[in-house]
Short mmCIF file of C-alpha atoms in Angstrom, two decimals:
data_model
loop_
_atom_site.label_atom_id
_atom_site.label_comp_id
_atom_site.label_asym_id
_atom_site.label_seq_id
_atom_site.Cartn_x
_atom_site.Cartn_y
_atom_site.Cartn_z
CA MET A 209 22.11 -32.90 21.45
CA SER A 210 21.15 -31.32 18.19
CA ASP A 211 17.45 -32.22 18.27
CA THR A 212 16.74 -29.55 21.01
CA PHE A 213 17.09 -26.08 19.86
CA SER A 214 17.45 -23.36 22.40
CA TYR A 215 15.53 -20.19 21.66
CA PHE A 216 17.50 -18.26 24.16
CA ASN A 217 19.62 -16.86 21.41
CA CYS A 218 16.56 -15.35 19.73
CA TRP A 219 16.39 -12.67 22.37
CA PHE A 220 19.64 -11.24 21.27
CA PHE A 221 19.97 -12.38 17.60
CA PHE A 222 16.36 -11.79 16.61
CA PHE A 223 17.19 -11.47 12.89
CA LEU A 224 18.26 -15.12 12.50
CA PRO A 225 16.05 -17.01 10.11
CA SER A 226 15.81 -19.91 12.60
CA CYS A 227 14.13 -17.45 15.07
CA TYR A 228 11.30 -16.48 12.81
CA SER A 229 8.95 -19.17 14.13
CA TYR A 230 9.74 -18.23 17.74
CA TRP A 231 8.82 -14.51 17.22
CA GLU A 232 5.79 -15.40 15.07
CA ASN A 233 4.44 -17.55 17.90
CA TYR A 234 5.29 -14.82 20.41
CA PHE A 235 3.79 -11.98 18.37
CA GLY A 236 0.98 -14.04 17.04
CA SER A 237 -0.27 -15.06 20.36
CA ILE A 238 -1.09 -11.54 21.40
CA SER A 239 -4.79 -11.04 21.02
CA PRO A 240 -5.87 -8.87 18.22
CA TYR A 241 -8.24 -7.09 20.73
CA PHE A 242 -5.13 -5.64 22.38
CA PHE A 243 -4.16 -3.97 19.24
CA ALA A 244 -7.65 -2.77 18.45
CA SER A 245 -8.37 -1.44 21.79
CA LEU A 246 -4.93 0.26 22.11
CA GLY A 247 -5.59 1.93 18.74
CA THR A 248 -8.88 3.21 19.86
CA ALA A 249 -7.35 4.61 23.03
CA LEU A 250 -4.46 6.20 21.20
CA ALA A 251 -6.73 7.83 18.74
CA VAL A 252 -8.56 9.94 21.33
CA GLY A 253 -5.70 10.12 23.90
CA LEU A 254 -3.04 11.55 21.57
CA SER A 255 -5.46 13.84 19.73
CA VAL A 256 -6.51 15.39 23.04
CA LEU A 257 -2.93 15.76 24.10
CA GLY A 258 -2.16 17.70 20.94
CA ALA A 259 -5.21 19.83 21.33
CA ALA A 260 -4.42 20.54 24.96
CA TRP A 261 -0.85 21.42 24.14
CA GLY A 262 -2.05 23.81 21.32
CA ILE A 263 -4.64 25.36 23.53
CA PHE A 264 -2.20 26.19 26.37
CA ILE A 265 0.36 27.62 24.02
CA THR A 266 -2.19 29.83 22.25
CA GLY A 267 -4.17 30.68 25.33
CA SER A 268 -1.27 31.87 27.39
CA THR A 269 -0.02 34.01 24.56
CA LEU A 270 -3.50 35.46 24.03
CA VAL A 271 -4.05 36.51 27.61
CA GLY A 272 -0.50 37.88 27.82
CA ALA A 273 -0.93 39.98 24.71
CA ALA A 274 -4.37 41.13 25.64
CA VAL A 275 -3.11 42.96 28.69
CA LYS A 276 -2.23 45.95 26.49
CA GLU A 277 -4.70 45.26 23.64
CA PRO A 278 -7.93 43.80 25.11
CA ARG A 279 -9.58 44.11 21.60
CA ILE A 280 -7.72 41.02 20.35
CA GLN A 281 -9.26 38.45 22.72
CA SER A 282 -12.59 37.83 20.99
CA LYS A 283 -11.23 37.48 17.41
CA ASN A 284 -8.28 35.29 18.41
CA LEU A 285 -10.50 32.73 20.20
CA ILE A 286 -10.76 31.22 16.78
CA SER A 287 -7.27 29.80 17.22
CA VAL A 288 -8.36 28.05 20.38
CA ILE A 289 -11.33 26.67 18.36
CA PHE A 290 -9.02 25.36 15.73
CA CYS A 291 -7.17 23.38 18.41
CA GLU A 292 -10.38 22.10 19.94
CA ALA A 293 -11.41 20.77 16.52
CA VAL A 294 -8.31 18.55 16.55
CA ALA A 295 -9.71 16.87 19.70
CA ILE A 296 -13.08 16.49 17.99
CA TYR A 297 -11.40 14.64 15.12
CA GLY A 298 -9.94 12.24 17.68
CA ILE A 299 -13.17 11.53 19.52
CA ILE A 300 -14.98 11.01 16.12
CA MET A 301 -12.36 8.47 15.06
CA ALA A 302 -12.51 6.77 18.44
CA ILE A 303 -16.20 6.35 18.32
CA ILE A 304 -16.10 4.98 14.77
CA MET A 305 -13.35 2.44 15.95
CA GLN A 306 -15.11 1.40 19.02
CA SER A 307 -18.14 0.39 17.06
CA LYS A 308 -15.96 -2.15 15.22
CA LEU A 309 -14.97 -3.87 18.50
CA ALA A 310 -17.12 -6.95 18.73
CA ASP A 311 -16.51 -10.19 20.66
CA VAL A 312 -16.07 -13.19 18.42
CA THR A 313 -14.54 -16.53 19.04
CA SER A 314 -11.56 -16.10 16.72
CA PRO A 315 -10.85 -12.49 16.02
CA SER A 316 -8.82 -11.79 12.83
CA ALA A 317 -5.38 -10.37 13.45
CA PHE A 318 -5.71 -8.30 10.25
CA THR A 319 -8.49 -6.20 11.78
CA GLY A 320 -6.56 -5.79 15.02
CA TYR A 321 -3.53 -4.54 13.36
CA GLY A 322 -5.53 -2.27 11.15
CA LEU A 323 -7.42 -0.53 13.98
CA PHE A 324 -4.00 -0.11 15.78
CA ALA A 325 -2.55 1.53 12.75
CA ALA A 326 -5.60 3.78 12.27
CA GLY A 327 -5.53 4.95 15.88
CA LEU A 328 -1.75 5.57 15.74
CA THR A 329 -2.11 7.50 12.45
CA VAL A 330 -5.08 9.72 13.78
CA GLY A 331 -3.46 10.21 17.23
CA LEU A 332 0.00 11.25 16.09
CA SER A 333 -1.22 13.33 13.23
CA ASN A 334 -3.48 15.22 15.49
CA LEU A 335 -0.72 15.64 18.06
CA ALA A 336 1.46 17.33 15.42
CA CYS A 337 -1.47 19.34 14.08
CA GLY A 338 -2.52 20.60 17.55
CA LEU A 339 1.02 21.76 18.26
CA CYS A 340 1.35 23.47 15.02
CA VAL A 341 -1.95 25.20 15.27
CA GLY A 342 -1.04 26.34 18.85
CA ILE A 343 2.34 27.79 17.86
CA THR A 344 0.92 29.52 14.77
CA GLY A 345 -2.20 30.78 16.73
CA SER A 346 0.08 32.34 19.38
CA SER A 347 2.12 34.18 16.73
CA CYS A 348 -1.19 35.37 15.22
CA ALA A 349 -2.33 36.85 18.48
CA LEU A 350 1.02 38.66 18.83
CA ALA A 351 0.80 39.97 15.32
CA ASP A 352 -2.84 41.12 15.70
CA ALA A 353 -1.89 43.00 18.87
CA GLN A 354 0.65 45.00 16.87
CA ASP A 355 -1.28 45.51 13.67
CA PRO A 356 -4.93 44.54 13.25
CA GLN A 357 -4.68 43.97 9.51
CA LEU A 358 -2.31 41.07 9.95
CA PHE A 359 -4.88 38.85 11.71
CA VAL A 360 -6.56 37.58 8.52
CA LYS A 361 -3.20 37.01 6.83
CA ILE A 362 -1.71 34.91 9.59
CA LEU A 363 -5.02 32.98 9.85
CA ILE A 364 -4.16 31.63 6.36
CA VAL A 365 -1.08 29.88 7.93
CA GLU A 366 -3.37 28.40 10.61
CA ILE A 367 -5.70 26.97 8.06
CA PHE A 368 -2.72 25.11 6.43
CA ALA A 369 -1.87 23.87 9.83
CA SER A 370 -5.27 22.51 10.54
CA ALA A 371 -5.25 20.60 7.29
CA LEU A 372 -2.78 18.22 8.70
CA GLY A 373 -5.39 16.84 11.11
CA ILE A 374 -7.84 16.31 8.27
CA PHE A 375 -5.21 14.13 6.47
CA GLY A 376 -4.85 11.92 9.54
CA ILE A 377 -8.66 11.42 9.91
CA ILE A 378 -8.97 10.67 6.15
CA VAL A 379 -6.53 7.83 6.35
CA GLY A 380 -7.93 6.63 9.63
CA ILE A 381 -11.48 6.37 8.18
CA ILE A 382 -10.10 4.48 5.06
CA ILE A 383 -8.30 2.01 7.26
CA SER A 384 -11.28 1.48 9.60
CA GLY A 385 -13.57 0.89 6.57
CA LYS A 386 -11.45 -2.10 5.75
CA CYS A 387 -11.60 -3.56 9.20
CA THR A 388 -14.34 -5.55 10.73
CA PHE A 389 -14.20 -8.35 13.25
CA THR A 390 -17.59 -9.92 12.46
CA MET B 239 8.32 -18.07 -1.83
CA SER B 240 7.71 -16.55 1.62
CA SER B 241 4.83 -17.49 3.92
CA CYS B 242 1.66 -15.59 4.59
CA PRO B 243 1.30 -15.21 8.37
CA PRO B 244 -1.17 -12.70 9.80
CA ALA B 245 1.79 -10.67 11.18
CA ALA B 246 2.68 -9.55 7.66
CA SER B 247 -0.36 -7.15 7.64
CA PHE B 248 0.89 -5.58 10.89
CA PHE B 249 4.09 -4.39 9.19
CA GLY B 250 2.13 -3.16 6.21
CA TYR B 251 -0.17 -1.08 8.38
CA ILE B 252 2.77 0.32 10.40
CA GLY B 253 4.22 1.43 7.03
CA ALA B 254 0.98 3.18 6.09
CA ALA B 255 0.71 4.86 9.46
CA SER B 256 4.41 6.02 9.49
CA ALA B 257 4.08 7.43 5.99
CA LEU B 258 1.47 9.88 7.12
CA VAL B 259 2.53 10.48 10.83
CA PHE B 260 6.14 11.42 10.05
CA SER B 261 5.19 13.53 7.02
CA ASN B 262 2.71 15.38 9.23
CA LEU B 263 5.33 15.87 11.88
CA GLY B 264 7.59 17.40 9.26
CA ALA B 265 4.77 19.51 7.77
CA ALA B 266 3.74 20.69 11.25
CA TYR B 267 7.30 21.78 12.12
CA GLY B 268 7.70 23.50 8.78
CA THR B 269 4.29 25.31 9.09
CA ALA B 270 4.90 26.36 12.65
CA LYS B 271 8.44 27.61 12.33
CA SER B 272 7.93 29.59 9.13
CA GLY B 273 4.53 30.80 10.43
CA VAL B 274 6.11 32.35 13.42
CA GLY B 275 8.75 34.06 11.15
CA VAL B 276 5.95 35.36 8.89
CA ALA B 277 4.02 36.85 11.84
CA SER B 278 7.17 38.36 13.26
CA MET B 279 8.19 40.05 10.09
CA GLY B 280 4.66 41.08 9.16
CA VAL B 281 4.57 43.51 12.02
CA MET B 282 7.21 45.62 10.26
CA ARG B 283 6.28 44.95 6.53
CA PRO B 284 2.63 43.83 6.28
CA GLU B 285 2.66 44.13 2.55
CA LEU B 286 5.11 41.23 2.27
CA VAL B 287 3.06 38.73 4.27
CA MET B 288 1.24 37.14 1.28
CA ARG B 289 4.48 36.48 -0.59
CA SER B 290 6.00 34.97 2.58
CA ILE B 291 3.26 32.32 2.93
CA ILE B 292 5.16 30.34 0.30
CA PRO B 293 7.31 28.29 2.82
CA VAL B 294 4.02 27.41 4.60
CA VAL B 295 2.45 26.12 1.41
CA MET B 296 5.51 24.03 0.66
CA ALA B 297 5.46 22.52 4.08
CA GLY B 298 1.75 21.58 3.62
CA VAL B 299 2.60 19.76 0.40
CA LEU B 300 4.61 17.33 2.53
CA GLY B 301 1.47 16.36 4.35
CA ILE B 302 -0.03 15.63 0.88
CA TYR B 303 2.75 13.38 -0.17
CA GLY B 304 2.18 11.36 3.03
CA LEU B 305 -1.46 11.18 2.46
CA ILE B 306 -1.00 9.94 -1.11
CA VAL B 307 1.41 7.14 -0.01
CA ALA B 308 -0.73 6.17 2.94
CA VAL B 309 -3.84 5.84 0.86
CA ILE B 310 -1.96 3.80 -1.85
CA LEU B 311 -0.53 1.48 0.88
CA VAL B 312 -3.86 0.93 2.66
CA GLY B 313 -5.44 0.02 -0.69
CA GLN B 314 -2.94 -2.80 -1.11
CA ILE B 315 -2.88 -4.40 2.34
CA ALA B 316 -5.06 -7.57 2.24
CA GLU B 317 -6.04 -10.25 4.66
CA THR B 318 -5.27 -13.17 2.22
CA ASN B 319 -2.34 -13.57 -0.17
CA TYR B 320 -0.25 -11.05 1.71
CA PRO B 321 3.19 -12.43 2.28
CA TYR B 322 6.00 -11.11 4.37
CA PHE B 323 7.54 -9.87 1.14
CA LEU B 324 4.76 -7.29 0.60
CA GLY B 325 4.47 -6.51 4.25
CA PHE B 326 8.03 -5.49 4.61
CA ALA B 327 7.91 -3.75 1.30
CA HIS B 328 5.01 -1.50 2.39
CA LEU B 329 6.81 -0.94 5.70
CA ALA B 330 9.80 0.26 3.87
CA SER B 331 7.76 2.40 1.58
CA GLY B 332 5.95 4.12 4.38
CA LEU B 333 9.15 4.72 6.34
CA ALA B 334 10.96 6.09 3.21
CA ASN B 335 8.33 8.66 2.47
CA GLY B 336 7.63 9.50 6.09
CA LEU B 337 11.15 10.10 7.34
CA SER B 338 12.04 11.97 4.11
CA GLY B 339 9.02 14.22 4.74
CA LEU B 340 10.09 14.78 8.34
CA ALA B 341 13.50 15.84 7.25
CA ALA B 342 12.24 18.11 4.50
CA GLY B 343 9.67 19.65 6.82
CA ILE B 344 12.36 20.46 9.32
CA CYS B 345 14.52 22.00 6.61
CA ILE B 346 11.71 24.04 5.14
CA GLY B 347 10.82 25.34 8.48
CA ILE B 348 14.19 26.61 9.44
CA VAL B 349 14.98 27.99 6.01
CA GLY B 350 11.52 29.61 5.66
CA ASP B 351 11.83 31.24 9.01
CA ALA B 352 15.23 32.75 8.38
CA GLY B 353 14.37 33.52 4.77
CA VAL B 354 11.23 35.52 5.39
CA ARG B 355 12.83 37.58 8.15
CA ALA B 356 15.81 38.33 5.72
CA THR B 357 13.58 39.16 2.86
CA ALA B 358 11.74 41.73 4.88
CA GLN B 359 14.99 43.57 5.26
CA GLN B 360 16.58 42.86 1.90
CA PRO B 361 13.89 42.25 -0.91
CA LYS B 362 16.57 40.92 -3.29
CA LEU B 363 16.87 37.77 -1.27
CA PHE B 364 13.41 36.49 -2.21
CA VAL B 365 14.51 34.45 -5.25
CA GLY B 366 17.40 32.89 -3.28
CA MET B 367 14.99 31.87 -0.47
CA ILE B 368 12.68 30.20 -3.02
CA LEU B 369 15.62 28.37 -4.61
CA ILE B 370 16.73 26.93 -1.33
CA LEU B 371 13.18 26.01 -0.43
CA ILE B 372 12.83 24.12 -3.74
CA PHE B 373 16.06 22.03 -2.96
CA ALA B 374 14.55 21.26 0.40
CA GLU B 375 11.20 20.16 -1.17
CA ALA B 376 13.15 17.91 -3.51
CA LEU B 377 14.23 15.89 -0.65
CA ALA B 378 10.71 14.84 0.10
CA LEU B 379 10.18 14.11 -3.50
CA TYR B 380 13.06 11.56 -3.38
CA GLY B 381 11.32 9.76 -0.53
CA LEU B 382 8.07 9.84 -2.50
CA ILE B 383 9.60 8.40 -5.58
CA VAL B 384 11.13 5.42 -3.59
CA ALA B 385 7.86 4.97 -1.74
CA LEU B 386 5.85 4.70 -4.94
CA ILE B 387 8.43 2.30 -6.46
CA LEU B 388 8.25 0.10 -3.33
CA SER B 389 4.55 0.12 -3.01
CA GLY B 390 4.26 -1.12 -6.62
CA LYS B 391 5.98 -4.43 -5.76
CA THR B 392 3.78 -7.44 -6.52
CA THR B 393 4.16 -11.16 -5.92
CA SER B 394 2.48 -14.20 -7.48
CA ALA B 395 2.47 -16.05 -4.09
CA GLY B 396 -0.70 -18.00 -3.57
CA CYS B 397 -1.13 -18.81 0.06
#
């Protein structure tokens, strides 16, 4: 009666020490290629999502404010370019990560988890950065429409915002450097 | 003495990722919210814009804290001799820094936005706004301290 152990309880009481081996087997049987590939996808997918979000926030404000002040549209395209740079960070990271994907007989879980974390870091950091640059760029366009001398001053705020994407890609490159399947 | 399964590095990496991601989310909120306030009040008082960039700088520092902790953690995650003890310690370190940075960023954003708009109308409020922003920045510093202590945990496990 006591030599068979039911793992049914582990679905509800997953913190029990007797359930560690169950979850280890469950978690450890997922191929590391799942994590590595998902990380690569999230790196570019979430970065592009952030860039798109920022571009539509900035772009819609820009064209709206340019109705009365058409002179602002050429200078304020730089806000749209800052958002696009966020997507470029994502695609650079994804290309670096996909070059690590190699088919071996026993892939190491360490590399899989590392590439997943790198992709998550880059993707979510760029999502936040793209949103921030978009909101700041839209307020820059509105301020420029009222007073031309404000453009350069509010651009300083946008430069602080785009630094967040650089932090993400720095950590992503450091993690990817540690990870190799072969 | 805990064991050294490969899953331990998963939690360590998630700790490093969350350190940077949540701090960046907080820094992004702080930068955007106070940046909109700066642009709005700069229309009326352009000469005060450069002083009002202070909340934006303080929000950017939160991203630096996350970067520091993430780089420290990534340097310590290894394929061998990495037990669950270190894996969960690094997860805790990253979450401590990241969530504190998120909270501090939200705080700096809201206080900075209201502060720069009020300072444009009443210049005597500048010092008060700076004091409140310093208290908000200290919250992220508490998270950084705990994260650095947790990331310094070592073990003599050989497995």
